[in-house]
Coordinates of C-alpha atoms and ligand atoms in Angstrom, one line a residue:
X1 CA 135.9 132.5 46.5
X2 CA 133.0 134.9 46.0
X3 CA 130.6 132.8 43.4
X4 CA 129.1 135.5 40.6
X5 CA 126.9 133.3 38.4
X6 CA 123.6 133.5 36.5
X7 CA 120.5 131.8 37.5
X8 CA 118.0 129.5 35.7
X9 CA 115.0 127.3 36.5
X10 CA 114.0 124.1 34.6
X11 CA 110.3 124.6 33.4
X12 CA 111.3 128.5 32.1
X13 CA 114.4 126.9 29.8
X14 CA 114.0 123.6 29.7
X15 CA 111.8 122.5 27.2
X16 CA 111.3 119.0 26.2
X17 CA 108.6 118.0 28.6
X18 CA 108.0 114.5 26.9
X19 CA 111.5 113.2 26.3
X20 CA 113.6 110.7 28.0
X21 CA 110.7 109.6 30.5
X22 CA 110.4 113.1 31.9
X23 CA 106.8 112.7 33.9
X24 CA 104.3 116.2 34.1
X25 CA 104.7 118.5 36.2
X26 CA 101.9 121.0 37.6
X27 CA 102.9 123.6 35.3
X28 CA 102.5 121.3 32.3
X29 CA 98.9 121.2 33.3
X30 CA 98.3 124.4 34.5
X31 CA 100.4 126.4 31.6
X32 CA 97.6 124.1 28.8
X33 CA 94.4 125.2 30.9
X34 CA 93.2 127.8 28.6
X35 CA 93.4 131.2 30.6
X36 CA 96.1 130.5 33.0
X37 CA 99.0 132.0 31.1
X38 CA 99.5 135.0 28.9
X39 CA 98.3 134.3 25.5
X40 CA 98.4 130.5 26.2
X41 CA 102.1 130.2 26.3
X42 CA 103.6 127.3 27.8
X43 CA 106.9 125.8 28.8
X44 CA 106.9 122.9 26.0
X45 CA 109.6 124.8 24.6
X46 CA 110.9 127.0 26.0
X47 CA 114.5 128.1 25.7
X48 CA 114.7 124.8 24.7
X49 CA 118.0 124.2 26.6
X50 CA 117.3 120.2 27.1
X51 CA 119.3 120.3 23.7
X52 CA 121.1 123.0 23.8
X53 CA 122.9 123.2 27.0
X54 CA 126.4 123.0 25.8
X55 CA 125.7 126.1 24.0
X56 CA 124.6 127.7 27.1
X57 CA 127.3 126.5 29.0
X58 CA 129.9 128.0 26.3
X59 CA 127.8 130.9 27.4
X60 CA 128.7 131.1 30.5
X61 CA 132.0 130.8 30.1
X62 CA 132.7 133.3 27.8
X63 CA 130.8 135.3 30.1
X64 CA 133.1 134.4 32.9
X65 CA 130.4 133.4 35.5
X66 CA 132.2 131.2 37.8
X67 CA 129.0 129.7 39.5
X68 CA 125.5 128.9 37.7
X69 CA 122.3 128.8 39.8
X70 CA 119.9 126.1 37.9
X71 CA 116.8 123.5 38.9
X72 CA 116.5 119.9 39.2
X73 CA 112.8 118.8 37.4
X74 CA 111.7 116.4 39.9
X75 CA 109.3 114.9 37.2
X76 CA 112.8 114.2 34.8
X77 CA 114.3 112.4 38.2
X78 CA 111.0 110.7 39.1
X79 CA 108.0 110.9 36.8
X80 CA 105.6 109.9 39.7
X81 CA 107.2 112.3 41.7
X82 CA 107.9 109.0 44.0
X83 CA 109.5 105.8 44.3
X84 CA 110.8 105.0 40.6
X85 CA 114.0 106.5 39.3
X86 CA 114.5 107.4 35.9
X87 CA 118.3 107.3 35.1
X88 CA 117.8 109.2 31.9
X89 CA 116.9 112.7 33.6
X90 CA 119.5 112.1 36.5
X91 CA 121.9 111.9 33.4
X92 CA 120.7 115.0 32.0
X93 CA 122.0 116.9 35.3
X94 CA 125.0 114.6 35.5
X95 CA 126.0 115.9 31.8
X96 CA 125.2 119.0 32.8
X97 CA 127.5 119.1 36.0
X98 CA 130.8 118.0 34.2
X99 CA 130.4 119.9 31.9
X100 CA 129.8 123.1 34.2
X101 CA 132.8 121.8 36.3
X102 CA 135.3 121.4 33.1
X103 CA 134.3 124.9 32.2
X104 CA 135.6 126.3 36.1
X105 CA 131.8 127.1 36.6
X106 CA 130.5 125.8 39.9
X107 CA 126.9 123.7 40.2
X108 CA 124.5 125.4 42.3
X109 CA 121.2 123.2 42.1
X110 CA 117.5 123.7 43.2
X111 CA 116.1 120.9 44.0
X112 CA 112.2 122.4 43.9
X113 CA 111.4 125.5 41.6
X114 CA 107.9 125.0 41.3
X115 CA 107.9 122.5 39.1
X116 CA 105.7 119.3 40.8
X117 CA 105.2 116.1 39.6
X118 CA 101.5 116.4 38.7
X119 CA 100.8 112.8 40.2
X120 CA 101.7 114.3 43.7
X121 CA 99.7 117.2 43.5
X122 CA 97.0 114.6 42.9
X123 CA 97.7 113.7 46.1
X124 CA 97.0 117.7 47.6
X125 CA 100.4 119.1 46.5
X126 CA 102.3 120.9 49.5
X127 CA 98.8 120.8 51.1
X128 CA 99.3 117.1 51.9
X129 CA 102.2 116.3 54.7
X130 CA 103.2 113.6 52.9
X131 CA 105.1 115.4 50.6
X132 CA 107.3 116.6 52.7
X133 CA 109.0 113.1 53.1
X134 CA 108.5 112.5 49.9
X135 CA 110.8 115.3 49.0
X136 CA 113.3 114.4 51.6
X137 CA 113.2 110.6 49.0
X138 CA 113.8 112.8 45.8
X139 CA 116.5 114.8 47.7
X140 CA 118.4 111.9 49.1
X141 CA 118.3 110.4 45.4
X142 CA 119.2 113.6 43.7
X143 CA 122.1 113.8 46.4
X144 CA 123.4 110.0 45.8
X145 CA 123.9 110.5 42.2
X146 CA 125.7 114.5 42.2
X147 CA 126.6 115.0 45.7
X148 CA 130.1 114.6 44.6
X149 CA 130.4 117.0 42.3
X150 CA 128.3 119.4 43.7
X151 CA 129.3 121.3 47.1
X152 CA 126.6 123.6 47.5
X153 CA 122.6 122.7 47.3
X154 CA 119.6 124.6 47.5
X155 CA 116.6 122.9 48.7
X156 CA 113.9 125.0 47.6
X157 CA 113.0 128.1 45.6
X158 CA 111.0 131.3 47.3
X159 CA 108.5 128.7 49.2
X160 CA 107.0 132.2 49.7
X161 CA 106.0 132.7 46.5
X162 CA 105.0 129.5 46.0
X163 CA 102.6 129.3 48.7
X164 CA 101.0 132.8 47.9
X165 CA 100.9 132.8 43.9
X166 CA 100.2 128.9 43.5
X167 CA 97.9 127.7 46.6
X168 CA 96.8 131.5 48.1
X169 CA 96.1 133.4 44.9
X170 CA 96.1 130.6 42.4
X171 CA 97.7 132.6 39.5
X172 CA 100.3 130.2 38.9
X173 CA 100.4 126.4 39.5
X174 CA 98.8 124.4 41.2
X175 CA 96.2 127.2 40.7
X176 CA 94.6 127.3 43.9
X177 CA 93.0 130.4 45.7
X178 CA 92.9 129.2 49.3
X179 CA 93.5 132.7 50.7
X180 CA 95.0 132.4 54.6
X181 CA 93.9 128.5 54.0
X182 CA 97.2 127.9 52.1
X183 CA 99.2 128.3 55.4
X184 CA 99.8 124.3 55.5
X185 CA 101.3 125.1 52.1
X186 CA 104.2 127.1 53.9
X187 CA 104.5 124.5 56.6
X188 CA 104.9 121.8 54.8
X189 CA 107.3 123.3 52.4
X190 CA 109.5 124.0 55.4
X191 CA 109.4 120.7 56.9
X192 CA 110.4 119.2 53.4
X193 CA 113.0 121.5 53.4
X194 CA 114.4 120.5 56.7
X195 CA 114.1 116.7 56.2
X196 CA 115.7 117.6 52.9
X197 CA 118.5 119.0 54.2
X198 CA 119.4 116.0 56.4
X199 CA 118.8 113.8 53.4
X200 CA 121.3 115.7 51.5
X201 CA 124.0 115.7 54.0
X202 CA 123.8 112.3 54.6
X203 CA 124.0 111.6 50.9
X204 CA 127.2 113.4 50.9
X205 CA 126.6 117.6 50.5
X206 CA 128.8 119.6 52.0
X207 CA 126.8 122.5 51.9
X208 CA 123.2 123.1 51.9
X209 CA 121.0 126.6 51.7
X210 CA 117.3 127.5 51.4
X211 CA 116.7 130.4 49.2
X212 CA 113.7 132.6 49.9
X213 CA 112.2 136.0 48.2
X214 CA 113.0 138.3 50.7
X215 CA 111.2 142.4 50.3
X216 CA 111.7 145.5 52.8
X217 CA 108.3 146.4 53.9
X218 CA 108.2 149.9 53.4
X219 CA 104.6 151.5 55.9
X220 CA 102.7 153.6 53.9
X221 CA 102.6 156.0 56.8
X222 CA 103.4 156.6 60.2
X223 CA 99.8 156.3 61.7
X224 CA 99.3 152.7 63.8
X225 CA 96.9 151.2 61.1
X226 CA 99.5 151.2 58.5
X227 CA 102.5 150.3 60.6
X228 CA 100.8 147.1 62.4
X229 CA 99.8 146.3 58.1
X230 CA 103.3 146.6 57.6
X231 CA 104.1 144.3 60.3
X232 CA 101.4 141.6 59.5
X233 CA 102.7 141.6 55.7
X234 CA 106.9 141.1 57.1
X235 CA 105.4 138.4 58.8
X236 CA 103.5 137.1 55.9
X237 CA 106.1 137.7 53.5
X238 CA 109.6 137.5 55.4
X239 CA 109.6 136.1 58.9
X240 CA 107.5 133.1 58.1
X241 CA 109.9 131.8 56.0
X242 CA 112.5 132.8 57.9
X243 CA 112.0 132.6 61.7
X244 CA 111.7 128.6 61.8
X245 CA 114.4 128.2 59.9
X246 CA 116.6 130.2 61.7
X247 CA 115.3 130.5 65.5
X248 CA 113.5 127.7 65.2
X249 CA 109.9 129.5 65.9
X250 CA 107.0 130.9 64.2
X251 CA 106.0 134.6 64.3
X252 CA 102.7 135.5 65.9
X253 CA 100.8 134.3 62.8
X254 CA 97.2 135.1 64.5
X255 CA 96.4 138.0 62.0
X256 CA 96.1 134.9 59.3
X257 CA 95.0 131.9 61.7
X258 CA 93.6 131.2 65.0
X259 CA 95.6 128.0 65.8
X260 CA 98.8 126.4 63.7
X261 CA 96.7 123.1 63.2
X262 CA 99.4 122.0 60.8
X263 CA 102.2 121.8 63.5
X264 CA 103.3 118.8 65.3
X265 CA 105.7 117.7 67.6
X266 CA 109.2 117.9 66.5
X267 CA 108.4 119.8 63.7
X268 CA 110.3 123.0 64.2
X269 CA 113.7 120.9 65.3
X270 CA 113.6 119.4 62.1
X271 CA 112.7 123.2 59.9
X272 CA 115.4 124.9 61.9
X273 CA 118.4 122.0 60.6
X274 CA 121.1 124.3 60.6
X275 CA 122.3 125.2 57.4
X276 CA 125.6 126.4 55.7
X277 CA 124.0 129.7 53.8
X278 CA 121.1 131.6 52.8
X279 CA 119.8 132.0 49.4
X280 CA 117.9 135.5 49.0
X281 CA 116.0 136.5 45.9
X282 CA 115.6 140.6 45.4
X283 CA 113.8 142.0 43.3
X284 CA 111.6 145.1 45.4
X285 CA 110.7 146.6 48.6
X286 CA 107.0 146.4 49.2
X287 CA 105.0 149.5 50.8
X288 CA 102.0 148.4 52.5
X289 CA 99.0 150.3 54.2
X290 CA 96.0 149.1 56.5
X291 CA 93.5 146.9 55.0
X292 CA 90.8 147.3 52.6
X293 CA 87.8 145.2 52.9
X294 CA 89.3 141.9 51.1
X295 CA 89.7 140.2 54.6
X296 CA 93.6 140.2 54.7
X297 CA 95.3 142.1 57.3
X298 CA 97.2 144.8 54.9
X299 CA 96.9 146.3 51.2
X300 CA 99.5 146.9 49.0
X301 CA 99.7 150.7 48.6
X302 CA 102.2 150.5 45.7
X303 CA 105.8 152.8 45.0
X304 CA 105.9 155.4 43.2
X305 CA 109.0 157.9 42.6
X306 CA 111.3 155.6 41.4
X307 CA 111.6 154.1 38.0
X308 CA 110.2 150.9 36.8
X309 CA 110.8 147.3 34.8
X310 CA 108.6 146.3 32.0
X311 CA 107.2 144.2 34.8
X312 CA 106.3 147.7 36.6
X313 CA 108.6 146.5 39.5
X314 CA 110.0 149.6 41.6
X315 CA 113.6 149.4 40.8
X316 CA 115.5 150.6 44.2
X317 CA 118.5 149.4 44.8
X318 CA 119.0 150.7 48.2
X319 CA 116.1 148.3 49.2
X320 CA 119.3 145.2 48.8
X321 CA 121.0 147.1 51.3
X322 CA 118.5 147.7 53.7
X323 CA 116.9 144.2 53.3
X324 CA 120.3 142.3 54.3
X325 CA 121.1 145.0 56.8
X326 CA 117.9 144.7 58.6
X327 CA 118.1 140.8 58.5
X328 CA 121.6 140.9 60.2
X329 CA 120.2 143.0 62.8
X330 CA 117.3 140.6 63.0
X331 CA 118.6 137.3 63.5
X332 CA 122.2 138.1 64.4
X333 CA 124.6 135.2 64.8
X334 CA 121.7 133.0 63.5
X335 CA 121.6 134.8 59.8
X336 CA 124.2 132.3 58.2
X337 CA 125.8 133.5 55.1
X338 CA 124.0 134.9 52.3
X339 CA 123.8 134.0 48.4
X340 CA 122.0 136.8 46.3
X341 CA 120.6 133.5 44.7
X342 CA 118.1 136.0 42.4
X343 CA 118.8 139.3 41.3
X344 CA 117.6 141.0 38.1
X345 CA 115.1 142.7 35.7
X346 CA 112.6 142.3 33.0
X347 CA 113.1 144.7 30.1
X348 CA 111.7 145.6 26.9
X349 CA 115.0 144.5 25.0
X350 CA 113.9 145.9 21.7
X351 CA 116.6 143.9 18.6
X352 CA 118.2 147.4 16.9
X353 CA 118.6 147.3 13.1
X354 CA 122.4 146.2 13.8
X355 CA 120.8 143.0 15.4
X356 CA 122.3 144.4 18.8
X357 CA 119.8 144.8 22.3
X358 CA 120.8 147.9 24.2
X359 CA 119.3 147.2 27.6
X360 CA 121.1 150.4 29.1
X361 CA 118.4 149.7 32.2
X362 CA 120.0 146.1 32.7
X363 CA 123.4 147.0 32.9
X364 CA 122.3 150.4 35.3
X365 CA 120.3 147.8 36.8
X366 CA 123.2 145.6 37.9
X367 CA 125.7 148.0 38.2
X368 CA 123.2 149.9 40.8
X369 CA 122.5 146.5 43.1
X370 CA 125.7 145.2 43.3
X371 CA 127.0 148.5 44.8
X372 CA 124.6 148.3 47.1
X373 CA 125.0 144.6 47.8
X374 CA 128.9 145.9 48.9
X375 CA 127.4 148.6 51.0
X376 CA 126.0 146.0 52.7
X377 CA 128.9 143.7 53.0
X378 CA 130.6 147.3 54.1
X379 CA 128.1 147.5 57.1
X380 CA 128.9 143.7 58.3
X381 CA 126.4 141.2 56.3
X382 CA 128.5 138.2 55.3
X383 CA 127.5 137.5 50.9
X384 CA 129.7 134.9 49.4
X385 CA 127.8 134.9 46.2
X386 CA 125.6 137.6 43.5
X387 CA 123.7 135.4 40.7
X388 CA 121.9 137.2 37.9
X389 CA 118.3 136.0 37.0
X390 CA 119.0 135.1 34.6
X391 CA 121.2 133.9 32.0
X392 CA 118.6 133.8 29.1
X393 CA 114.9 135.3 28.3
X394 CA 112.6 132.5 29.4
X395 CA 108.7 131.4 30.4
X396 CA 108.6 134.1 32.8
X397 CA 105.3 131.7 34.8
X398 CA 102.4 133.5 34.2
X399 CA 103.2 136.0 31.9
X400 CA 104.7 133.5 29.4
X401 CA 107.6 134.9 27.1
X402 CA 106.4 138.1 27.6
X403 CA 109.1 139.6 30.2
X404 CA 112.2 139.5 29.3
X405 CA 115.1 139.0 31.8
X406 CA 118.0 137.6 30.3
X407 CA 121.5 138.5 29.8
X408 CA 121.1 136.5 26.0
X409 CA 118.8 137.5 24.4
X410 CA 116.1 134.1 22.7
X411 CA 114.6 134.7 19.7
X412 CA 111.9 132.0 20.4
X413 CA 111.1 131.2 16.6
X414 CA 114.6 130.4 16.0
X415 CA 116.1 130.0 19.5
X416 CA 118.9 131.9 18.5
X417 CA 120.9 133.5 21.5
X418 CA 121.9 136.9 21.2
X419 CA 124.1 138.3 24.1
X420 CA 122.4 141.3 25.3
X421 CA 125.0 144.8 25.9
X422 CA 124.5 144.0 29.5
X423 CA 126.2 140.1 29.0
X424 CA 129.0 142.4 27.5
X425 CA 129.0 144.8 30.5
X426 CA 129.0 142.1 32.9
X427 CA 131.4 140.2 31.2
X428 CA 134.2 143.3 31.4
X429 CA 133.0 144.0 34.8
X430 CA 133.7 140.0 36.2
X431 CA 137.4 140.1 34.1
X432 CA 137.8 143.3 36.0
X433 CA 137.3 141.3 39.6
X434 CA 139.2 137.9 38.4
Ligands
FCB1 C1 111.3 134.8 40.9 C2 111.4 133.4 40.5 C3 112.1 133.2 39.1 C4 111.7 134.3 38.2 C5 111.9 135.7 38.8 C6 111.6 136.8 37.9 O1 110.3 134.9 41.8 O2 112.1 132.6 41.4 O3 111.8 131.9 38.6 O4 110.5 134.1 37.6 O5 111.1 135.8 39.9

């Protein structure tokens, strides 16, 4: 059965951050450090679906999803992000997974979307090793109590991203700018992703992906400088998080480190744990050019030509196509099959005077990218699943409530939920597959 469902993560909807012995997370801290986020918002809030998730469920089913992507807070599971468990968030997701399953809407957890139990990150975060195993412990007791129920499992989200933004950049959480020093970020994802995957199976899950942010690198020319940029960003971007996993190597990573310090014996057996599917997130191709003087190997040269999200995000749906093409050629009989575990776009969403949202871009949006997701399928790539990000307007990280991406539409004084024309398009376009 191909799974279409929506996709959420716990900080952006969650909301009630100090109930039922839910412990802080680094975006607690790092959304209250004046500065951080747009106009101050944080994820106290939210879409405040802690309480309301049977109305977001009904949702769902109305909408005729028949798979929904959401996270696990490790810090509702365990506040000190390590040894003791609190039953009440584990209940939470327990609620949450019947209640999915009654309404013939499959679970499809995350066990890490960014969202680390602060005391942890006191410890160095994903910088420290020791989180790695500690991950495997949260996985293995995530796993006891919904492996069940649950047949497919995502281990992390876009560890990409995660590195880059939170330990490279430092505009979101943990708020680090460590430049190429955030590289034992990456590696220590992955090996927490591998020892989590062997934590899950062994707790019972049949299935068991790693979803990653996955962009076409687009050279801004033909000349050398530009194509070896190109290269050095795919690498940075895409094969990094990719070519351990799957091959069970790491691409020539000397443009961003003269030695891979952070590797040790064994390590690579354990990231490249076979797994039962692939989890990419699309949102753009990326067109880079040689570097400028900032000390990275490549610039981003920007896209132009094509329209744009409220995010200013090229919006090219051929670049779907091309990217899962391209990774089929690329890793072959090693490229298991793929879940478009993120696919979707921030749009103005202005409320007409009927109290109706006309997001004509959404729904050409959608429409446009899951053509070329078939085109793909078409030209061999195995995709079992196509989940919209996202169900509802949420804390969209660093920009706050600004960008909108939802298929309901959150008035966030009220919380009311408004489905958006493009929940009603998708909803005549999945009764049309059923
Ligand atoms: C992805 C994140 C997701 C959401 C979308 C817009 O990088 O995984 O949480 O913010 O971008």
């Amino acid at each position: 059965m191909f799974l279409w469902g929506t996709a959420t993560a716990a900080y952006q909807i969650e909301g009630a951050v100090g109930e039922d012995g839910r412990g802080v997370s680094i975006w607690d801290a790092f959304a209250h450090e004046p500065g951080r986020v747009r106009d101050g918002h944080t994820g106290d809030v939210a879409c405040d679906h802690y309480h309301r998730w049977r109305e977001d469920v009904a949702l769902m089913a109305d909408l005729g999803v028949n798979a929904y992507r959401f996270s696990i807070a490790w810090p509702r599971v365990q506040p000190h992000g390590t040894g003791e468990v609190n039953e009440k968030g584990l209940d939470f997701y327990d609620r949450l997974v019947d209640s999915l399953l009654e309404a013939g809407i499959q679970p499809v957890p995350t066990l890490f979307h960014w969202d680390l139990p602060q005391p942890l990150q006191d410890r160095g975060g994903w910088m420290n090793r020791d989180v790695a195993e500690i991950f495997a412990g949260y996985a293995a007791v995530a796993g006891a109590r919904l492996a069940d129920r649950v047949p497919l499992w995502i281990t992390l989200n876009e560890p990409f991203v995660h590195m880059a933004y939170g330990y490279a950049m430092g505009v979101h959480a943990p708020g680090q700018a460590l430049l190429t020093g955030a590289l034992p970020a990456a590696h220590h994802q992955l090996l927490g992703h591998g020892l989590a995957v062997r934590a899950l199976r062994a707790a019972g899950a049949r299935e068991v992906a790693l979803t990653n942010n996955c962009t076409p690198v687009w050279p801004a020319s033909p000349q050398e400088p530009d194509l070896r940029a190109a290269q050095a960003y795919d690498i940075l971007h895409n094969r990094l998080f990719l070519d351990p996993v799957l091959i069970g190597e790491y691409p020539d990573l000397s443009a961003y480190t003269p030695a891979l310090d952070f590797l040790r014996d064994g390590d690579l057996d354990v990231i490249c744990t076979p797994l039962d599917a692939l989890g990419i997130n699309y949102y753009n191709p990326t067109r880079i050019a040689a570097p400028t003087a900032d000390g990275l190997p490549f610039s981003d040269a920007g896209i132009t030509g094509h329209p744009t999200t409220a995010f200013g995000w090229p919006v090219v749906p051929d670049g779907l196509r091309e990217l899962l093409t391209e990774l089929k050629a690329r890793y072959g009989a090693a490229l298991p099959p793929v879940h478009i575990t993120e696919n979707g776009c921030s749009q103005p969403d202005l409320v007409t005077g009927r109290g109706t949202i006309e997001d004509a871009e959404r729904i050409a949006f959608l429409d446009s990218h899951i053509g070329a997701m078939r085109q793909a399928m078409r030209e061999g790539v195995d995709v079992r699943g196509y989940f919209v990000w996202s169900l509802l307007d949420n804390f969209e990280w660093a920009e706050g409530y600004h960008q909108r991406f939802g298929l309901v539409h959150v008035d966030f004084a009220t919380q009311r939920r408004t489905p958006k024309a493009s929940y009603r398009w998708l909803k005549g376009f999945l009764a049309s597959e059923h």
